[in-house]
Short mmCIF file of C-alpha atoms in Angstrom, two decimals:
data_model
loop_
_atom_site.label_atom_id
_atom_site.label_comp_id
_atom_site.label_asym_id
_atom_site.label_seq_id
_atom_site.Cartn_x
_atom_site.Cartn_y
_atom_site.Cartn_z
CA MET A 27 -61.54 7.86 -4.99
CA MET A 28 -60.21 8.08 -8.74
CA GLN A 29 -62.41 6.38 -11.39
CA SER A 30 -62.34 6.33 -15.05
CA ALA A 31 -64.27 4.22 -17.45
CA ASN A 32 -64.95 3.29 -20.97
CA GLU A 33 -67.39 0.61 -22.48
CA ASP A 34 -65.00 -2.25 -21.98
CA LEU A 35 -62.95 -1.44 -19.15
CA ILE A 36 -63.53 0.38 -15.65
CA VAL A 37 -60.54 1.51 -13.55
CA SER A 38 -61.02 2.91 -10.10
CA GLU A 39 -58.84 3.47 -7.12
CA SER A 40 -59.58 3.77 -3.49
CA ASP A 41 -57.52 3.40 -0.14
CA SER A 42 -54.35 2.93 -2.54
CA ILE A 43 -55.84 0.17 -4.09
CA THR A 44 -56.27 0.44 -8.02
CA THR A 45 -59.00 -2.02 -9.68
CA ILE A 46 -58.87 -2.81 -13.35
CA ARG A 47 -62.26 -4.37 -14.23
CA LEU A 48 -63.05 -6.13 -17.49
CA ASN A 49 -66.55 -4.89 -18.44
CA ARG A 50 -67.45 -7.35 -21.46
CA ALA A 51 -69.56 -9.85 -19.61
CA GLU A 52 -71.92 -10.18 -22.59
CA LYS A 53 -68.83 -11.35 -24.75
CA ARG A 54 -67.35 -13.56 -21.82
CA ASN A 55 -64.74 -10.72 -21.36
CA ALA A 56 -63.15 -11.53 -24.92
CA LEU A 57 -59.80 -9.70 -25.10
CA SER A 58 -60.30 -7.75 -28.08
CA LEU A 59 -57.42 -5.68 -29.52
CA GLU A 60 -59.14 -2.63 -28.00
CA LEU A 61 -59.47 -4.08 -24.65
CA LEU A 62 -56.02 -5.17 -24.51
CA SER A 63 -54.90 -1.77 -25.58
CA ALA A 64 -57.22 -0.16 -22.75
CA VAL A 65 -55.66 -2.54 -19.91
CA ASP A 66 -52.31 -1.61 -21.13
CA ARG A 67 -53.09 2.01 -21.06
CA ALA A 68 -54.57 1.76 -17.66
CA LEU A 69 -51.28 -0.15 -16.37
CA GLN A 70 -49.17 2.74 -17.84
CA ARG A 71 -51.18 5.37 -15.84
CA VAL A 72 -50.88 3.19 -12.69
CA ALA A 73 -47.21 2.71 -13.10
CA SER A 74 -46.58 6.48 -12.66
CA SER A 75 -49.21 6.95 -9.88
CA LYS A 76 -47.72 7.94 -6.61
CA THR A 77 -51.04 6.88 -4.61
CA SER A 78 -51.56 3.39 -6.23
CA ARG A 79 -49.80 0.52 -4.10
CA VAL A 80 -51.42 -2.67 -5.45
CA VAL A 81 -53.73 -3.55 -8.45
CA ILE A 82 -56.84 -5.85 -8.45
CA LEU A 83 -57.51 -7.17 -11.82
CA ARG A 84 -60.98 -8.54 -12.08
CA ALA A 85 -63.87 -9.41 -14.41
CA ASP A 86 -67.75 -8.78 -14.78
CA GLY A 87 -69.94 -11.95 -15.21
CA PRO A 88 -69.64 -15.61 -14.86
CA VAL A 89 -66.48 -15.81 -16.75
CA PHE A 90 -63.22 -14.15 -15.97
CA SER A 91 -62.04 -13.94 -19.81
CA SER A 92 -62.63 -16.42 -22.59
CA GLY A 93 -59.28 -15.46 -24.38
CA HIS A 94 -58.96 -13.57 -27.46
CA ASP A 95 -62.18 -12.00 -29.36
CA LEU A 96 -62.35 -14.94 -32.06
CA LYS A 97 -64.65 -12.47 -34.34
CA GLN A 98 -61.45 -10.70 -34.73
CA MET A 99 -59.37 -13.61 -35.99
CA VAL A 100 -61.53 -14.63 -39.11
CA ALA A 101 -60.20 -13.77 -42.57
CA ARG A 102 -57.61 -11.29 -41.26
CA GLY A 103 -54.22 -10.42 -42.90
CA ARG A 104 -50.90 -11.44 -41.24
CA ASP A 105 -50.13 -7.93 -40.09
CA GLU A 106 -53.49 -7.86 -38.20
CA TYR A 107 -52.68 -11.16 -36.53
CA GLU A 108 -49.33 -9.80 -35.63
CA GLN A 109 -50.55 -6.67 -34.25
CA LEU A 110 -53.17 -8.56 -32.01
CA PHE A 111 -50.48 -11.09 -30.52
CA GLU A 112 -47.95 -8.17 -30.30
CA GLN A 113 -50.40 -5.95 -28.15
CA CYS A 114 -51.22 -9.10 -25.95
CA SER A 115 -47.62 -9.99 -25.32
CA VAL A 116 -47.03 -6.13 -24.52
CA THR A 117 -49.93 -5.92 -21.93
CA MET A 118 -48.96 -9.30 -20.43
CA GLN A 119 -45.39 -7.96 -19.79
CA ARG A 120 -46.67 -4.75 -18.71
CA LEU A 121 -48.20 -6.62 -15.71
CA ARG A 122 -44.92 -7.71 -14.67
CA ASN A 123 -43.08 -4.57 -15.16
CA ILE A 124 -45.30 -2.04 -13.33
CA PRO A 125 -43.81 -1.50 -9.71
CA GLN A 126 -47.21 -2.32 -8.19
CA PRO A 127 -48.03 -6.26 -7.42
CA VAL A 128 -51.08 -7.15 -9.48
CA ILE A 129 -53.67 -9.56 -7.75
CA ALA A 130 -55.92 -11.62 -10.25
CA ARG A 131 -59.46 -12.15 -8.82
CA VAL A 132 -60.69 -14.98 -10.82
CA GLN A 133 -64.22 -16.53 -11.17
CA GLY A 134 -65.47 -19.02 -13.53
CA LEU A 135 -63.50 -19.83 -16.75
CA ALA A 136 -60.12 -18.29 -17.53
CA THR A 137 -59.10 -19.71 -21.01
CA ALA A 138 -56.43 -19.24 -23.85
CA ALA A 139 -55.43 -15.51 -23.53
CA GLY A 140 -57.44 -15.17 -20.37
CA CYS A 141 -55.42 -17.88 -18.83
CA GLN A 142 -52.50 -16.05 -19.89
CA LEU A 143 -53.81 -12.96 -18.18
CA VAL A 144 -54.03 -14.95 -15.00
CA ALA A 145 -50.58 -16.43 -15.35
CA SER A 146 -49.17 -12.89 -15.75
CA CYS A 147 -50.35 -11.53 -12.68
CA ASP A 148 -48.05 -11.67 -9.49
CA LEU A 149 -50.68 -13.16 -7.25
CA VAL A 150 -53.90 -15.07 -8.06
CA VAL A 151 -56.88 -15.63 -5.80
CA ALA A 152 -59.70 -17.81 -7.34
CA ALA A 153 -63.29 -18.84 -6.52
CA ASN A 154 -63.67 -22.57 -6.14
CA ASN A 155 -65.71 -22.50 -9.37
CA ALA A 156 -62.78 -21.28 -11.28
CA TRP A 157 -61.36 -23.20 -14.17
CA PHE A 158 -57.93 -22.62 -16.09
CA ALA A 159 -57.48 -23.95 -19.72
CA THR A 160 -55.48 -23.27 -22.94
CA PRO A 161 -57.69 -25.12 -25.50
CA GLY A 162 -56.45 -23.52 -28.64
CA VAL A 163 -55.39 -26.60 -30.17
CA LYS A 164 -59.06 -27.68 -30.24
CA ILE A 165 -59.77 -25.12 -32.88
CA GLY A 166 -56.30 -25.45 -34.81
CA LEU A 167 -54.55 -22.40 -33.14
CA PHE A 168 -51.87 -23.52 -30.57
CA CYS A 169 -52.07 -21.30 -27.35
CA THR A 170 -48.27 -20.42 -28.05
CA THR A 171 -48.39 -16.86 -26.52
CA PRO A 172 -50.09 -18.01 -23.39
CA MET A 173 -47.50 -20.86 -23.12
CA VAL A 174 -44.97 -18.19 -22.20
CA PRO A 175 -46.34 -17.59 -18.77
CA LEU A 176 -48.03 -20.75 -18.29
CA VAL A 177 -44.84 -22.95 -18.53
CA ARG A 178 -43.10 -20.24 -16.03
CA ASN A 179 -45.95 -20.97 -13.41
CA LEU A 180 -46.39 -24.55 -13.77
CA PRO A 181 -44.44 -27.74 -14.15
CA PRO A 182 -43.56 -28.15 -17.66
CA LYS A 183 -45.28 -31.76 -18.03
CA ILE A 184 -48.41 -30.10 -16.72
CA ALA A 185 -48.25 -27.14 -18.90
CA MET A 186 -47.58 -29.33 -22.10
CA GLU A 187 -50.56 -31.56 -21.21
CA MET A 188 -52.99 -28.53 -20.96
CA LEU A 189 -51.57 -27.10 -24.27
CA LEU A 190 -51.80 -30.34 -26.27
CA THR A 191 -55.25 -31.57 -24.80
CA GLY A 192 -57.02 -28.34 -23.84
CA ASN A 193 -58.04 -29.98 -20.75
CA PRO A 194 -58.68 -27.62 -18.01
CA LEU A 195 -57.35 -27.44 -14.44
CA SER A 196 -59.75 -26.90 -11.65
CA ALA A 197 -59.12 -24.13 -8.98
CA GLN A 198 -58.15 -26.66 -6.42
CA ARG A 199 -55.70 -28.43 -8.67
CA ALA A 200 -54.38 -25.15 -9.78
CA TYR A 201 -53.66 -24.36 -6.13
CA GLU A 202 -51.96 -27.63 -5.40
CA LEU A 203 -49.70 -26.99 -8.29
CA GLY A 204 -49.03 -23.43 -7.11
CA PHE A 205 -50.56 -21.79 -10.04
CA ILE A 206 -52.68 -19.85 -7.72
CA ASN A 207 -52.35 -18.66 -4.20
CA ARG A 208 -55.74 -18.87 -2.69
CA VAL A 209 -58.87 -20.82 -3.57
CA VAL A 210 -61.84 -19.78 -1.80
CA SER A 211 -65.72 -19.79 -2.08
CA GLU A 212 -67.27 -17.10 -4.21
CA ASP A 213 -68.68 -15.49 -1.14
CA GLU A 214 -65.28 -14.91 0.30
CA LEU A 215 -63.45 -14.12 -2.94
CA ASP A 216 -63.80 -10.29 -2.46
CA SER A 217 -62.94 -10.32 1.10
CA THR A 218 -59.70 -12.44 0.54
CA VAL A 219 -58.63 -10.40 -2.32
CA HIS A 220 -58.89 -7.17 -0.28
CA GLU A 221 -57.23 -8.63 2.84
CA LEU A 222 -54.32 -9.62 0.59
CA ALA A 223 -54.13 -6.29 -1.06
CA GLU A 224 -54.12 -4.61 2.13
CA GLN A 225 -51.29 -6.35 3.58
CA ILE A 226 -49.27 -5.21 0.67
CA CYS A 227 -50.38 -1.74 1.14
CA SER A 228 -48.91 -1.94 4.54
CA ALA A 229 -45.28 -2.17 3.52
CA SER A 230 -43.28 0.30 1.91
CA SER A 231 -44.24 1.02 -1.72
CA LEU A 232 -40.65 1.46 -2.56
CA THR A 233 -39.38 -1.78 -1.10
CA VAL A 234 -42.02 -3.59 -2.73
CA ALA A 235 -41.48 -2.08 -6.12
CA ILE A 236 -37.72 -3.01 -5.75
CA GLY A 237 -38.50 -6.40 -4.76
CA LYS A 238 -40.94 -7.08 -7.43
CA ALA A 239 -38.46 -6.08 -10.03
CA ALA A 240 -35.64 -8.03 -8.42
CA PHE A 241 -37.95 -11.24 -8.25
CA TYR A 242 -38.51 -11.39 -12.14
CA GLN A 243 -34.95 -10.22 -12.84
CA GLN A 244 -33.22 -13.32 -11.16
CA LEU A 245 -35.51 -15.84 -12.50
CA ALA A 246 -33.69 -15.67 -15.77
CA LEU A 247 -30.13 -15.87 -14.19
CA SER A 248 -27.93 -18.54 -12.95
CA GLU A 249 -27.80 -19.15 -9.19
CA ALA A 250 -24.27 -17.20 -9.06
CA GLU A 251 -25.59 -14.50 -11.31
CA ALA A 252 -29.00 -14.08 -9.24
CA TYR A 253 -26.83 -13.93 -6.10
CA LYS A 254 -24.76 -11.16 -7.55
CA ALA A 255 -27.76 -9.27 -8.88
CA ALA A 256 -29.35 -9.50 -5.61
CA VAL A 257 -26.46 -8.51 -3.34
CA ALA A 258 -26.47 -5.29 -5.47
CA VAL A 259 -30.20 -4.78 -5.14
CA MET A 260 -30.18 -5.15 -1.39
CA THR A 261 -27.35 -2.93 -0.81
CA ASP A 262 -29.22 -0.21 -2.74
CA ASN A 263 -32.37 -1.00 -0.78
CA ALA A 264 -30.60 -0.96 2.41
CA VAL A 265 -29.39 2.63 2.11
CA CYS A 266 -32.87 3.99 1.09
CA ALA A 267 -34.64 6.06 3.57
CA ASP A 268 -37.59 3.50 3.94
CA ALA A 269 -35.18 0.57 5.00
CA GLN A 270 -33.50 2.79 7.50
CA GLU A 271 -36.97 3.90 8.86
CA GLY A 272 -38.11 0.26 9.01
CA ILE A 273 -35.19 -1.26 10.85
CA THR A 274 -35.23 1.86 13.13
CA SER A 275 -39.06 1.66 13.98
CA PHE A 276 -38.54 -2.13 14.59
CA LEU A 277 -35.95 -1.57 17.08
CA GLU A 278 -37.93 1.29 18.64
CA LYS A 279 -40.92 -1.03 18.72
CA ARG A 280 -43.10 1.53 16.79
CA SER A 281 -44.93 1.64 13.52
CA PRO A 282 -42.94 2.79 10.41
CA ASN A 283 -43.63 6.07 8.70
CA TRP A 284 -42.82 5.27 5.12
CA LYS A 285 -41.91 7.63 2.52
CA GLY A 286 -42.63 5.36 -0.18
CA ARG A 287 -41.91 5.64 -3.98
#
């Protein structure tokens, strides 16, 4: 098992699963500039790992994340605000850009940039006590950067209502709208997350990485352009050793022996 930690973030790896844990429960896991930077550095290390196949992003305490640390947002200069929002945007995009799928394990509130963090993950498993909100409008600061992944994960009218009113979505409603993948009791949260992670780990890490990158690439394309890109990716994938091993092992009715990334 690999494990590293600082005051606000704990990173560990076991059985090809990397866990990144927000460790500011006393601050409702507020996303300070330092914490956002630490998460970004951890993701960069994971991206280059040959052993990590999936990432679980979780948080300590009753709140997943309350969003930006508001104490860092009083009487600051324009450059400081820009630095904070730029680091947040870089970290959120890093979640999408690393080769490993990222599963958010959510309990309690995920608000503002905390909701953005959830929306930026590839998969989400939430406890039935989870709530998702973008309430910045209530304090005079529209959740503009959280809006970016929010509107890419929810119907536009639902996202706009959340942004204009700050009203939260319950875990059940978020599930019905496709914002999250599973909603379970708190007692089932860990087992459900790990079961999903283990299913991903059973596939070729190379194939999963190829598929994750292609999934987000084609979202920004027209249907015709998406098919063109998909043909190229699937062709490259087909000639890879793991694809040939997977097809052959299926035909021979045996378990595959993946080479991976």
